[in-house]
PDB file of C-alpha atoms in Angstrom:
ATOM      1  CA  MET A   1       2.534  -1.173 -20.629  1.00 53.00           C
ATOM      2  CA  LEU A   2       2.478  -4.503 -22.424  1.00 65.00           C
ATOM      3  CA  LEU A   3       6.211  -5.023 -21.900  1.00 68.00           C
ATOM      4  CA  ARG A   4       5.966  -4.297 -18.170  1.00 77.00           C
ATOM      5  CA  ALA A   5       2.970  -6.606 -17.765  1.00 77.00           C
ATOM      6  CA  LYS A   6       4.802  -9.345 -19.633  1.00 86.00           C
ATOM      7  CA  PHE A   7       7.902  -8.851 -17.460  1.00 89.00           C
ATOM      8  CA  TRP A   8       5.916  -9.131 -14.214  1.00 89.00           C
ATOM      9  CA  LEU A   9       4.073 -12.166 -15.506  1.00 91.00           C
ATOM     10  CA  GLN A  10       7.468 -13.804 -16.113  1.00 92.00           C
ATOM     11  CA  VAL A  11       8.588 -12.916 -12.575  1.00 90.00           C
ATOM     12  CA  VAL A  12       5.451 -14.348 -10.968  1.00 92.00           C
ATOM     13  CA  THR A  13       5.604 -17.419 -13.230  1.00 93.00           C
ATOM     14  CA  GLU A  14       9.167 -18.003 -12.007  1.00 92.00           C
ATOM     15  CA  LEU A  15       7.897 -17.917  -8.416  1.00 90.00           C
ATOM     16  CA  LYS A  16       5.296 -20.544  -9.305  1.00 92.00           C
ATOM     17  CA  ASN A  17       7.926 -22.659 -11.069  1.00 93.00           C
ATOM     18  CA  ARG A  18      10.098 -22.506  -7.942  1.00 91.00           C
ATOM     19  CA  GLY A  19       7.316 -24.020  -5.868  1.00 91.00           C
ATOM     20  CA  VAL A  20       5.264 -21.132  -4.502  1.00 90.00           C
ATOM     21  CA  THR A  21       1.787 -22.654  -4.428  1.00 90.00           C
ATOM     22  CA  ASP A  22      -0.191 -19.861  -2.783  1.00 89.00           C
ATOM     23  CA  ILE A  23       0.163 -16.226  -1.777  1.00 88.00           C
ATOM     24  CA  PHE A  24      -2.124 -15.022   1.016  1.00 85.00           C
ATOM     25  CA  ILE A  25      -1.641 -11.270   0.544  1.00 85.00           C
ATOM     26  CA  ALA A  26       0.670  -9.301  -1.728  1.00 87.00           C
ATOM     27  CA  CYS A  27       1.581  -5.739  -0.849  1.00 86.00           C
ATOM     28  CA  VAL A  28       2.489  -3.923  -4.060  1.00 87.00           C
ATOM     29  CA  ASP A  29       3.931  -0.490  -4.662  1.00 83.00           C
ATOM     30  CA  GLY A  30       2.161   0.620  -7.817  1.00 77.00           C
ATOM     31  CA  LEU A  31       4.313  -1.051 -10.462  1.00 82.00           C
ATOM     32  CA  LYS A  32       2.252  -1.316 -13.633  1.00 84.00           C
ATOM     33  CA  GLY A  33       1.216  -4.857 -14.467  1.00 88.00           C
ATOM     34  CA  PHE A  34       2.431  -6.422 -11.209  1.00 90.00           C
ATOM     35  CA  PRO A  35      -0.991  -6.782  -9.498  1.00 90.00           C
ATOM     36  CA  GLU A  36      -2.472  -8.209 -12.706  1.00 91.00           C
ATOM     37  CA  ALA A  37       0.357 -10.750 -12.996  1.00 92.00           C
ATOM     38  CA  ILE A  38      -0.205 -11.874  -9.408  1.00 93.00           C
ATOM     39  CA  GLY A  39      -3.946 -12.173 -10.034  1.00 92.00           C
ATOM     40  CA  ALA A  40      -3.413 -14.179 -13.208  1.00 93.00           C
ATOM     41  CA  LEU A  41      -1.392 -16.939 -11.504  1.00 94.00           C
ATOM     42  CA  TYR A  42      -2.681 -16.649  -7.944  1.00 94.00           C
ATOM     43  CA  PRO A  43      -6.334 -15.587  -8.282  1.00 93.00           C
ATOM     44  CA  GLN A  44      -7.110 -16.054  -4.559  1.00 92.00           C
ATOM     45  CA  THR A  45      -4.392 -13.585  -3.511  1.00 91.00           C
ATOM     46  CA  ALA A  46      -5.498 -10.343  -1.901  1.00 88.00           C
ATOM     47  CA  VAL A  47      -3.502  -7.570  -3.553  1.00 89.00           C
ATOM     48  CA  GLN A  48      -2.970  -4.574  -1.262  1.00 88.00           C
ATOM     49  CA  GLN A  49      -1.517  -1.233  -2.331  1.00 88.00           C
ATOM     50  CA  CYS A  50       1.332  -0.257   0.001  1.00 87.00           C
ATOM     51  CA  LEU A  51       0.178   2.664   2.128  1.00 87.00           C
ATOM     52  CA  VAL A  52       3.698   3.983   2.579  1.00 87.00           C
ATOM     53  CA  HIS A  53       4.046   4.279  -1.194  1.00 88.00           C
ATOM     54  CA  MET A  54       0.567   5.826  -1.524  1.00 91.00           C
ATOM     55  CA  VAL A  55       1.276   8.515   1.057  1.00 92.00           C
ATOM     56  CA  ARG A  56       4.741   9.258  -0.331  1.00 92.00           C
ATOM     57  CA  HIS A  57       3.371   9.496  -3.860  1.00 92.00           C
ATOM     58  CA  SER A  58       0.598  11.805  -2.659  1.00 94.00           C
ATOM     59  CA  LEU A  59       2.967  14.093  -0.782  1.00 94.00           C
ATOM     60  CA  ASN A  60       5.014  14.603  -3.952  1.00 94.00           C
ATOM     61  CA  TYR A  61       2.169  16.864  -5.104  1.00 96.00           C
ATOM     62  CA  VAL A  62       1.949  18.851  -1.853  1.00 95.00           C
ATOM     63  CA  SER A  63       4.025  21.876  -0.880  1.00 93.00           C
ATOM     64  CA  TRP A  64       6.451  21.422   2.006  1.00 93.00           C
ATOM     65  CA  LYS A  65       4.443  23.845   4.102  1.00 94.00           C
ATOM     66  CA  MET A  66       1.248  21.751   3.803  1.00 94.00           C
ATOM     67  CA  ARG A  67       2.696  18.228   4.017  1.00 94.00           C
ATOM     68  CA  LYS A  68       1.943  17.640   7.708  1.00 93.00           C
ATOM     69  CA  VAL A  69      -1.644  18.791   7.311  1.00 94.00           C
ATOM     70  CA  VAL A  70      -2.272  16.683   4.199  1.00 95.00           C
ATOM     71  CA  ALA A  71      -0.504  13.647   5.711  1.00 94.00           C
ATOM     72  CA  ALA A  72      -2.749  13.913   8.793  1.00 93.00           C
ATOM     73  CA  ASP A  73      -5.823  14.107   6.560  1.00 95.00           C
ATOM     74  CA  LEU A  74      -4.691  11.062   4.568  1.00 94.00           C
ATOM     75  CA  LYS A  75      -4.118   9.167   7.809  1.00 92.00           C
ATOM     76  CA  THR A  76      -7.819   9.527   8.633  1.00 93.00           C
ATOM     77  CA  ILE A  77      -8.536   7.582   5.445  1.00 93.00           C
ATOM     78  CA  TYR A  78      -6.244   4.597   5.948  1.00 88.00           C
ATOM     79  CA  SER A  79      -6.760   4.414   9.713  1.00 88.00           C
ATOM     80  CA  ALA A  80     -10.554   4.260   9.410  1.00 90.00           C
ATOM     81  CA  ALA A  81     -12.245   1.335  11.152  1.00 88.00           C
ATOM     82  CA  THR A  82     -14.099   0.136   8.037  1.00 89.00           C
ATOM     83  CA  ALA A  83     -13.943   0.506   4.277  1.00 90.00           C
ATOM     84  CA  ASP A  84     -17.182   2.525   4.335  1.00 92.00           C
ATOM     85  CA  GLU A  85     -15.706   4.935   6.863  1.00 93.00           C
ATOM     86  CA  ALA A  86     -12.572   5.232   4.722  1.00 92.00           C
ATOM     87  CA  VAL A  87     -14.728   6.221   1.725  1.00 92.00           C
ATOM     88  CA  LEU A  88     -16.382   8.902   3.868  1.00 95.00           C
ATOM     89  CA  ARG A  89     -12.966  10.184   4.984  1.00 95.00           C
ATOM     90  CA  LEU A  90     -11.835  10.263   1.343  1.00 95.00           C
ATOM     91  CA  GLN A  91     -14.924  12.317   0.461  1.00 96.00           C
ATOM     92  CA  GLU A  92     -14.138  14.704   3.314  1.00 96.00           C
ATOM     93  CA  PHE A  93     -10.552  14.959   2.097  1.00 96.00           C
ATOM     94  CA  GLU A  94     -11.779  15.681  -1.427  1.00 96.00           C
ATOM     95  CA  GLU A  95     -14.097  18.433  -0.186  1.00 96.00           C
ATOM     96  CA  LYS A  96     -11.341  19.986   1.920  1.00 95.00           C
ATOM     97  CA  CYS A  97      -8.309  19.561  -0.344  1.00 93.00           C
ATOM     98  CA  GLY A  98      -9.611  18.424  -3.726  1.00 92.00           C
ATOM     99  CA  ALA A  99      -9.368  21.852  -5.330  1.00 94.00           C
ATOM    100  CA  ASP A 100      -5.739  22.275  -4.262  1.00 95.00           C
ATOM    101  CA  TYR A 101      -4.639  18.657  -4.762  1.00 96.00           C
ATOM    102  CA  PRO A 102      -6.756  17.042  -7.498  1.00 96.00           C
ATOM    103  CA  THR A 103      -3.941  14.639  -8.430  1.00 96.00           C
ATOM    104  CA  VAL A 104      -3.833  13.279  -4.884  1.00 96.00           C
ATOM    105  CA  VAL A 105      -7.596  12.712  -4.826  1.00 96.00           C
ATOM    106  CA  LYS A 106      -7.485  11.065  -8.249  1.00 95.00           C
ATOM    107  CA  SER A 107      -4.686   8.744  -7.103  1.00 94.00           C
ATOM    108  CA  TRP A 108      -6.574   7.622  -3.998  1.00 94.00           C
ATOM    109  CA  ARG A 109      -9.802   7.146  -5.951  1.00 94.00           C
ATOM    110  CA  SER A 110      -8.119   5.142  -8.722  1.00 91.00           C
ATOM    111  CA  ASN A 111      -6.319   2.927  -6.186  1.00 89.00           C
ATOM    112  CA  CYS A 112      -9.354   2.471  -3.953  1.00 87.00           C
ATOM    113  CA  GLU A 113      -9.828  -1.143  -5.069  1.00 86.00           C
ATOM    114  CA  ARG A 114      -6.248  -1.935  -4.029  1.00 86.00           C
ATOM    115  CA  LEU A 115      -6.690  -0.295  -0.615  1.00 86.00           C
ATOM    116  CA  VAL A 116      -9.836  -2.193   0.396  1.00 84.00           C
ATOM    117  CA  PRO A 117      -8.117  -5.498   1.394  1.00 85.00           C
ATOM    118  CA  LEU A 118      -6.647  -3.672   4.385  1.00 82.00           C
ATOM    119  CA  PHE A 119     -10.118  -3.246   5.873  1.00 85.00           C
ATOM    120  CA  GLU A 120     -10.921  -6.969   5.693  1.00 84.00           C
ATOM    121  CA  TYR A 121      -8.706  -7.516   8.744  1.00 79.00           C
ATOM    122  CA  PRO A 122      -9.552  -6.584  12.324  1.00 77.00           C
ATOM    123  CA  LEU A 123      -8.183  -3.302  13.614  1.00 73.00           C
ATOM    124  CA  GLU A 124      -5.900  -5.189  16.023  1.00 72.00           C
ATOM    125  CA  ILE A 125      -4.106  -6.902  13.130  1.00 70.00           C
ATOM    126  CA  ARG A 126      -3.837  -3.677  11.141  1.00 71.00           C
ATOM    127  CA  ARG A 127      -2.329  -1.913  14.140  1.00 65.00           C
ATOM    128  CA  ARG A 128       0.285  -4.652  14.532  1.00 58.00           C
ATOM    129  CA  GLY A 129       1.947  -3.497  11.323  1.00 51.00           C
ATOM    130  CA  ARG A 130       2.194   0.140  12.366  1.00 44.00           C
ATOM    131  CA  PRO A 131       5.410  -0.095  14.419  1.00 35.00           C
ATOM    132  CA  LEU A 132       7.140  -1.370  11.284  1.00 36.00           C
ATOM    133  CA  TYR A 133       6.183   1.800   9.456  1.00 37.00           C
ATOM    134  CA  ARG A 134       7.722   3.943  12.190  1.00 37.00           C
ATOM    135  CA  ASN A 135      10.886   1.929  12.802  1.00 36.00           C
ATOM    136  CA  VAL A 136      12.057   1.233   9.259  1.00 38.00           C
ATOM    137  CA  GLN A 137      15.481   2.726   8.644  1.00 41.00           C
ATOM    138  CA  PRO A 138      17.522   3.143   5.465  1.00 43.00           C
ATOM    139  CA  SER A 139      19.831   0.222   4.849  1.00 43.00           C
ATOM    140  CA  GLY A 140      23.487   1.278   5.057  1.00 44.00           C
ATOM    141  CA  HIS A 141      24.378   4.587   3.463  1.00 40.00           C
ATOM    142  CA  ASN A 142      22.582   4.036   0.174  1.00 38.00           C
ATOM    143  CA  LEU A 143      19.065   5.453   0.395  1.00 35.00           C
ATOM    144  CA  ARG A 144      18.123   3.490  -2.708  1.00 36.00           C
ATOM    145  CA  GLU A 145      18.297   0.342  -0.593  1.00 35.00           C
ATOM    146  CA  TYR A 146      15.514   1.632   1.642  1.00 38.00           C
ATOM    147  CA  HIS A 147      13.412  -1.314   2.703  1.00 43.00           C
ATOM    148  CA  CYS A 148       9.703  -0.680   2.553  1.00 48.00           C
ATOM    149  CA  PRO A 149       7.619  -2.213   5.341  1.00 47.00           C
ATOM    150  CA  CYS A 150       5.663  -4.109   2.695  1.00 48.00           C
ATOM    151  CA  ASN A 151       8.735  -6.369   2.424  1.00 41.00           C
ATOM    152  CA  PHE A 152       8.403  -7.574   6.021  1.00 42.00           C
ATOM    153  CA  ASN A 153       6.718 -10.876   6.670  1.00 45.00           C
ATOM    154  CA  LEU A 154       3.993 -10.236   9.247  1.00 44.00           C
ATOM    155  CA  PHE A 155       2.469 -13.675   8.844  1.00 42.00           C
ATOM    156  CA  GLU A 156       4.177 -15.123  11.927  1.00 45.00           C
ATOM    157  CA  GLN A 157       2.951 -12.177  14.017  1.00 46.00           C
ATOM    158  CA  LEU A 158      -0.591 -12.328  12.687  1.00 44.00           C
ATOM    159  CA  LEU A 159      -1.167 -16.095  12.777  1.00 43.00           C
ATOM    160  CA  PRO A 160      -1.683 -16.337  16.577  1.00 46.00           C
ATOM    161  CA  LEU A 161      -4.485 -13.762  16.344  1.00 44.00           C
ATOM    162  CA  TYR A 162      -6.706 -16.057  14.266  1.00 39.00           C
TER     163      TYR A 162
END
């Protein structure tokens, strides 16, 4: 863990050395030490866990037959209108699926702090990002080059809404 944290701190320090003075929001994919490195050099940055990565990670623990059902249940959590409603939806998910999928519940509970920044924005702004999640395609023929929507810069789309 220490080596990964040190690596990410070097990466973020390099960004600062290259002139990045502020980061409004950082969407991270669960790499150990990365959120902490961002927070160390850019303490005002809101660090958001990527929902695409959260759902994909969760579905790794679900049988193929149940994936659509569990994905629909998870969607009620991240599409909630407020953080409080999302917590209620997570509790409902835990009651319904917690016995069958304890790892999924544990993952969502442990990442709850990183999911809350999403709810600080109006629903209209959060919905603006949704088409990106549906329209993202693999780059070329190499699926390893898949571009996650968290790499898109939504700032230009969101700025006029403020």
